[in-house]
Amino acid sequence: RTIDDPAPVPAPAAAPARRTRRGHNAQTEHIIGTSPQIEHVRLLIDKVAPCEARVLITGENGTGKALVARWLHAKSNRAAAPFVEVNCAAIPSELIESELFGHERGAFTSAIKQRRGKFEQADGGTLFMDEIGDMSLAAQAKVLRALQENRISRVGSDKDIAATNKNLREEIRKGNFREDLYHRIGVVVVRVPALREHAQDIPLLVDHFIRTICAEYHIPAKRIEEEALSELQTMPWSGNIRELRNVIERLIILSEERITPADVKAYC
């Protein structure tokens, strides 16, 4: 139901390859932040989740698009059904059709048995198609047909979410993405802001990552000095929240009893 680029889609949802989850709020990591930008994302999730509209989630790498997709699923009427992720960028173009739609035994040389595709696996649940902007034009045409006809055919023979870090309108202009598919998946567009746009949430994120990472290392949570936090808030964070988490883990490993401004300058 989510795609990675702005806009919801009613049907199964796909994201990272071959991961299926049962949606439940208690199993979904919280969206951390109190900034207006993050509150707006939460508001959109609450409004969109009960609907059957297709959703397109857009945002830079590392902003948390997959987390938004999981919350859309967890708050929907499909929460008890599968949440299926497929990473469109990680699948070779010649295999994307089989991955999404499945195949019959003998459909091609290595097809030794029947295989259900992501659309079938997500039946009744959510298909999250991550990095849909990296899908080939040929694969886009097949996805468009499946969405238009609300049915799929295995090779040889219900809410959708898509996401992307690309500007799909620019990709359309370049001829790399089908405009008709964009409008089909873009019923609702959810833009996840870059971390630099809501730097006021960095202290909350840092606190969360310190507690989580220290627990993983089985050590007491380290203190971080206010000046160190201020240093972190001034950084550009091109890798967004994913980069921030990596930096905090590095600081936990390399700092002493507490994280100081000197540590931030030395290791970030």
Coordinates of C-alpha atoms in Angstrom, one line a residue:
R1 CA 0.0 0.0 0.0
T2 CA 2.9 2.2 0.2
I3 CA 5.4 2.9 -2.5
D4 CA 8.5 5.1 -1.8
D5 CA 7.7 8.3 -3.5
P6 CA 4.5 10.2 -2.6
A7 CA 1.1 8.3 -2.8
P8 CA -0.9 5.4 -1.5
V9 CA -2.2 2.4 -3.6
P10 CA -5.0 0.0 -2.7
A11 CA -3.6 -3.5 -2.9
P12 CA -0.7 -5.4 -1.4
A13 CA 2.4 -3.5 -0.3
A14 CA 5.9 -4.3 -1.1
A15 CA 9.3 -3.2 0.1
P16 CA 12.7 -4.9 0.8
A17 CA 12.9 -8.2 -0.9
R18 CA 11.4 -11.2 0.7
R19 CA 10.3 -9.8 4.1
T20 CA 6.8 -10.5 5.3
R21 CA 5.5 -9.1 8.6
R22 CA 2.2 -9.2 10.5
G23 CA 1.4 -5.6 11.2
H24 CA 0.8 -4.5 14.7
N25 CA 1.4 -1.2 16.4
A26 CA 3.3 -2.8 19.3
Q27 CA 5.8 -4.3 16.8
T28 CA 6.4 -1.1 14.8
E29 CA 9.1 1.3 15.9
H30 CA 7.8 4.8 16.9
I31 CA 8.2 7.8 14.7
I32 CA 10.3 10.1 16.9
G33 CA 9.9 13.8 16.9
T34 CA 7.7 16.7 18.0
S35 CA 8.5 19.2 15.2
P36 CA 5.7 20.5 13.0
Q37 CA 7.1 18.5 10.0
I38 CA 6.9 15.2 11.9
E39 CA 3.5 16.0 13.3
H40 CA 2.3 16.6 9.8
V41 CA 3.6 13.2 8.7
R42 CA 1.7 11.6 11.7
L43 CA -1.4 13.4 10.7
L44 CA -1.3 12.2 7.2
I45 CA -0.7 8.6 8.4
D46 CA -3.8 8.8 10.6
K47 CA -5.9 10.2 7.8
V48 CA -4.7 7.9 5.1
A49 CA -4.3 4.6 6.9
P50 CA -8.1 3.8 7.2
C51 CA -8.6 4.4 3.5
E52 CA -8.0 2.1 0.6
A53 CA -6.2 4.7 -1.5
R54 CA -2.8 4.0 -3.0
V55 CA 0.0 5.9 -1.3
L56 CA 3.3 7.3 -2.6
I57 CA 5.9 8.1 0.0
T58 CA 8.7 10.4 -1.1
G59 CA 11.9 11.6 0.7
E60 CA 15.7 11.4 0.6
N61 CA 17.6 8.2 1.5
G62 CA 17.6 7.5 5.2
T63 CA 14.6 9.7 6.1
G64 CA 12.4 6.8 7.3
K65 CA 10.1 6.1 4.4
A66 CA 9.8 2.4 5.2
L67 CA 8.8 3.2 8.8
V68 CA 6.0 5.4 7.5
A69 CA 4.9 2.5 5.3
R70 CA 4.8 0.2 8.3
W71 CA 2.7 2.7 10.3
L72 CA 0.3 3.1 7.4
H73 CA -0.2 -0.7 7.5
A74 CA -0.3 -1.0 11.3
K75 CA -3.1 1.6 11.5
S76 CA -5.1 0.3 8.6
N77 CA -7.9 -2.3 8.5
R78 CA -5.3 -4.7 7.0
A79 CA -3.0 -4.7 10.1
A80 CA -3.6 -8.4 10.8
A81 CA -2.7 -9.4 7.2
P82 CA 0.8 -9.5 5.7
F83 CA 3.0 -6.5 5.2
V84 CA 5.2 -7.5 2.2
E85 CA 8.2 -5.5 1.2
V86 CA 10.0 -5.6 -2.1
N87 CA 13.1 -3.5 -3.0
C88 CA 12.7 -2.7 -6.6
A89 CA 16.2 -1.5 -6.9
A90 CA 17.7 -4.8 -5.7
I91 CA 16.0 -7.1 -8.2
P92 CA 17.5 -7.5 -11.7
S93 CA 15.2 -6.2 -14.4
E94 CA 14.9 -9.7 -15.9
L95 CA 13.6 -11.1 -12.6
I96 CA 11.3 -8.3 -11.5
E97 CA 8.2 -9.8 -13.2
S98 CA 8.6 -13.2 -11.5
E99 CA 9.4 -11.5 -8.2
L100 CA 6.2 -9.4 -8.3
F101 CA 3.8 -11.7 -10.0
G102 CA 5.2 -15.2 -9.5
H103 CA 5.7 -17.9 -12.1
E104 CA 4.4 -21.3 -13.1
R105 CA 6.6 -24.4 -13.0
G106 CA 8.6 -24.6 -16.3
A107 CA 7.9 -21.0 -17.3
F108 CA 11.7 -20.6 -17.8
T109 CA 14.8 -22.7 -17.4
S110 CA 15.2 -22.3 -13.6
A111 CA 11.5 -22.4 -12.8
I112 CA 11.5 -25.8 -11.2
K113 CA 8.3 -25.2 -9.2
Q114 CA 5.4 -22.8 -9.0
R115 CA 6.2 -19.6 -7.1
R116 CA 3.8 -17.0 -5.6
G117 CA 4.8 -13.4 -6.3
K118 CA 4.8 -10.4 -3.9
F119 CA 1.3 -9.3 -5.1
E120 CA -0.2 -12.7 -4.1
Q121 CA 1.8 -12.8 -0.9
A122 CA 0.3 -9.5 0.1
D123 CA -3.3 -10.4 -0.7
G124 CA -5.5 -8.8 1.9
G125 CA -2.6 -6.9 3.4
T126 CA -0.1 -4.3 2.2
L127 CA 2.5 -4.4 -0.6
F128 CA 5.4 -1.9 -0.1
M129 CA 7.3 -1.3 -3.2
D130 CA 10.5 0.4 -2.2
E131 CA 12.6 2.4 -4.7
I132 CA 9.9 2.1 -7.3
G133 CA 11.7 4.9 -9.2
D134 CA 14.5 2.4 -10.1
M135 CA 12.1 0.0 -11.8
S136 CA 12.6 -0.4 -15.6
L137 CA 10.0 1.0 -18.0
A138 CA 9.0 -2.6 -19.0
A139 CA 8.4 -3.6 -15.4
Q140 CA 6.5 -0.3 -14.8
A141 CA 4.1 -1.2 -17.6
K142 CA 3.3 -4.6 -16.0
V143 CA 2.7 -3.0 -12.6
L144 CA 0.4 -0.4 -14.2
R145 CA -1.6 -3.1 -15.9
A146 CA -1.9 -5.1 -12.6
L147 CA -3.2 -1.9 -10.8
Q148 CA -5.5 -1.0 -13.6
E149 CA -7.1 -4.4 -13.9
N150 CA -6.9 -5.4 -10.2
R151 CA -5.6 -8.8 -11.2
I152 CA -2.2 -10.4 -11.9
S153 CA -1.0 -13.3 -14.0
R154 CA 2.0 -15.5 -13.1
V155 CA 4.8 -15.7 -15.6
G156 CA 3.9 -18.6 -17.9
S157 CA 0.3 -18.7 -17.5
D158 CA -5.1 -5.3 -2.7
K159 CA -3.7 -1.9 -0.9
D160 CA -0.4 -0.7 -2.4
I161 CA 2.3 1.6 -1.1
A162 CA 5.2 2.8 -3.0
A163 CA 8.3 4.8 -2.1
T164 CA 11.2 6.4 -3.8
N165 CA 14.0 8.8 -3.1
K166 CA 13.8 10.2 -6.7
N167 CA 11.8 13.1 -7.9
L168 CA 9.4 11.2 -10.0
R169 CA 8.1 14.3 -11.9
E170 CA 11.7 14.9 -13.0
E171 CA 12.1 11.2 -13.9
I172 CA 8.9 11.5 -16.0
R173 CA 10.3 14.6 -17.8
K174 CA 13.5 12.6 -18.6
G175 CA 11.4 9.6 -19.9
N176 CA 12.5 7.3 -17.1
F177 CA 9.2 6.9 -15.3
R178 CA 5.7 6.4 -16.7
E179 CA 3.4 9.3 -16.0
D180 CA 0.3 7.1 -16.1
L181 CA 1.8 4.9 -13.4
Y182 CA 2.7 7.9 -11.3
H183 CA -0.9 9.1 -11.3
R184 CA -2.1 5.5 -10.6
I185 CA 0.1 5.1 -7.5
G186 CA 0.0 8.8 -6.4
V187 CA -3.5 9.0 -4.9
V188 CA -2.0 10.3 -1.7
V189 CA 1.5 11.6 -1.4
V190 CA 3.4 11.6 1.9
R191 CA 6.7 13.5 1.9
V192 CA 9.1 12.5 4.7
P193 CA 11.2 15.5 5.5
A194 CA 15.0 15.5 5.5
L195 CA 16.6 15.6 9.0
R196 CA 18.1 19.0 8.4
E197 CA 14.5 20.3 8.0
H198 CA 13.6 19.2 11.5
A199 CA 16.9 19.5 13.4
Q200 CA 15.0 20.3 16.6
D201 CA 14.1 16.6 16.8
I202 CA 17.8 15.6 16.9
P203 CA 18.0 15.6 20.7
L204 CA 15.0 13.2 20.9
L205 CA 16.5 11.0 18.2
V206 CA 19.9 11.0 19.9
D207 CA 18.4 10.0 23.2
H208 CA 16.5 7.2 21.6
F209 CA 19.5 5.9 19.7
I210 CA 21.8 6.1 22.8
R211 CA 19.3 4.0 24.8
T212 CA 18.7 1.5 22.0
I213 CA 22.3 1.0 21.1
C214 CA 23.7 0.9 24.6
A215 CA 21.0 -1.8 25.4
E216 CA 22.2 -3.8 22.3
Y217 CA 25.8 -3.5 23.7
H218 CA 24.6 -4.4 27.2
I219 CA 26.2 -1.3 28.7
P220 CA 24.7 1.6 30.7
A221 CA 23.3 4.4 28.6
K222 CA 25.9 7.1 28.1
R223 CA 25.3 10.8 28.8
I224 CA 25.8 13.3 26.0
E225 CA 26.7 16.9 26.8
E226 CA 24.4 19.7 25.7
E227 CA 27.2 21.3 23.7
A228 CA 27.7 18.0 21.9
L229 CA 24.0 17.9 21.0
S230 CA 24.3 21.5 19.7
E231 CA 27.2 20.4 17.5
L232 CA 25.1 17.5 16.1
Q233 CA 22.2 19.9 15.3
T234 CA 24.4 22.0 13.1
M235 CA 25.6 19.2 10.9
P236 CA 24.1 18.8 7.3
W237 CA 23.1 15.1 7.7
S238 CA 23.1 14.2 4.0
G239 CA 22.3 10.6 5.1
N240 CA 19.5 11.7 7.3
I241 CA 18.3 9.6 10.3
R242 CA 20.2 6.6 9.1
E243 CA 23.5 8.6 9.2
L244 CA 22.6 10.0 12.6
R245 CA 22.1 6.5 14.0
N246 CA 25.5 5.4 12.7
V247 CA 27.2 8.4 14.1
I248 CA 25.7 7.8 17.6
E249 CA 26.8 4.2 17.5
R250 CA 30.3 5.4 16.6
L251 CA 30.3 7.9 19.4
I252 CA 29.2 5.3 21.9
I253 CA 32.0 3.0 20.9
L254 CA 34.8 5.6 20.8
S255 CA 33.8 8.0 23.6
E256 CA 34.6 7.6 27.3
E257 CA 32.1 7.9 30.2
R258 CA 30.1 10.6 28.3
I259 CA 29.9 12.0 24.8
T260 CA 31.6 15.4 24.6
P261 CA 31.8 18.2 21.9
A262 CA 35.4 17.1 21.3
D263 CA 34.1 13.6 20.6
V264 CA 31.7 14.9 18.0
K265 CA 34.4 17.0 16.3
A266 CA 36.8 14.1 16.3
Y267 CA 34.5 11.3 15.2
C268 CA 31.8 12.8 13.1

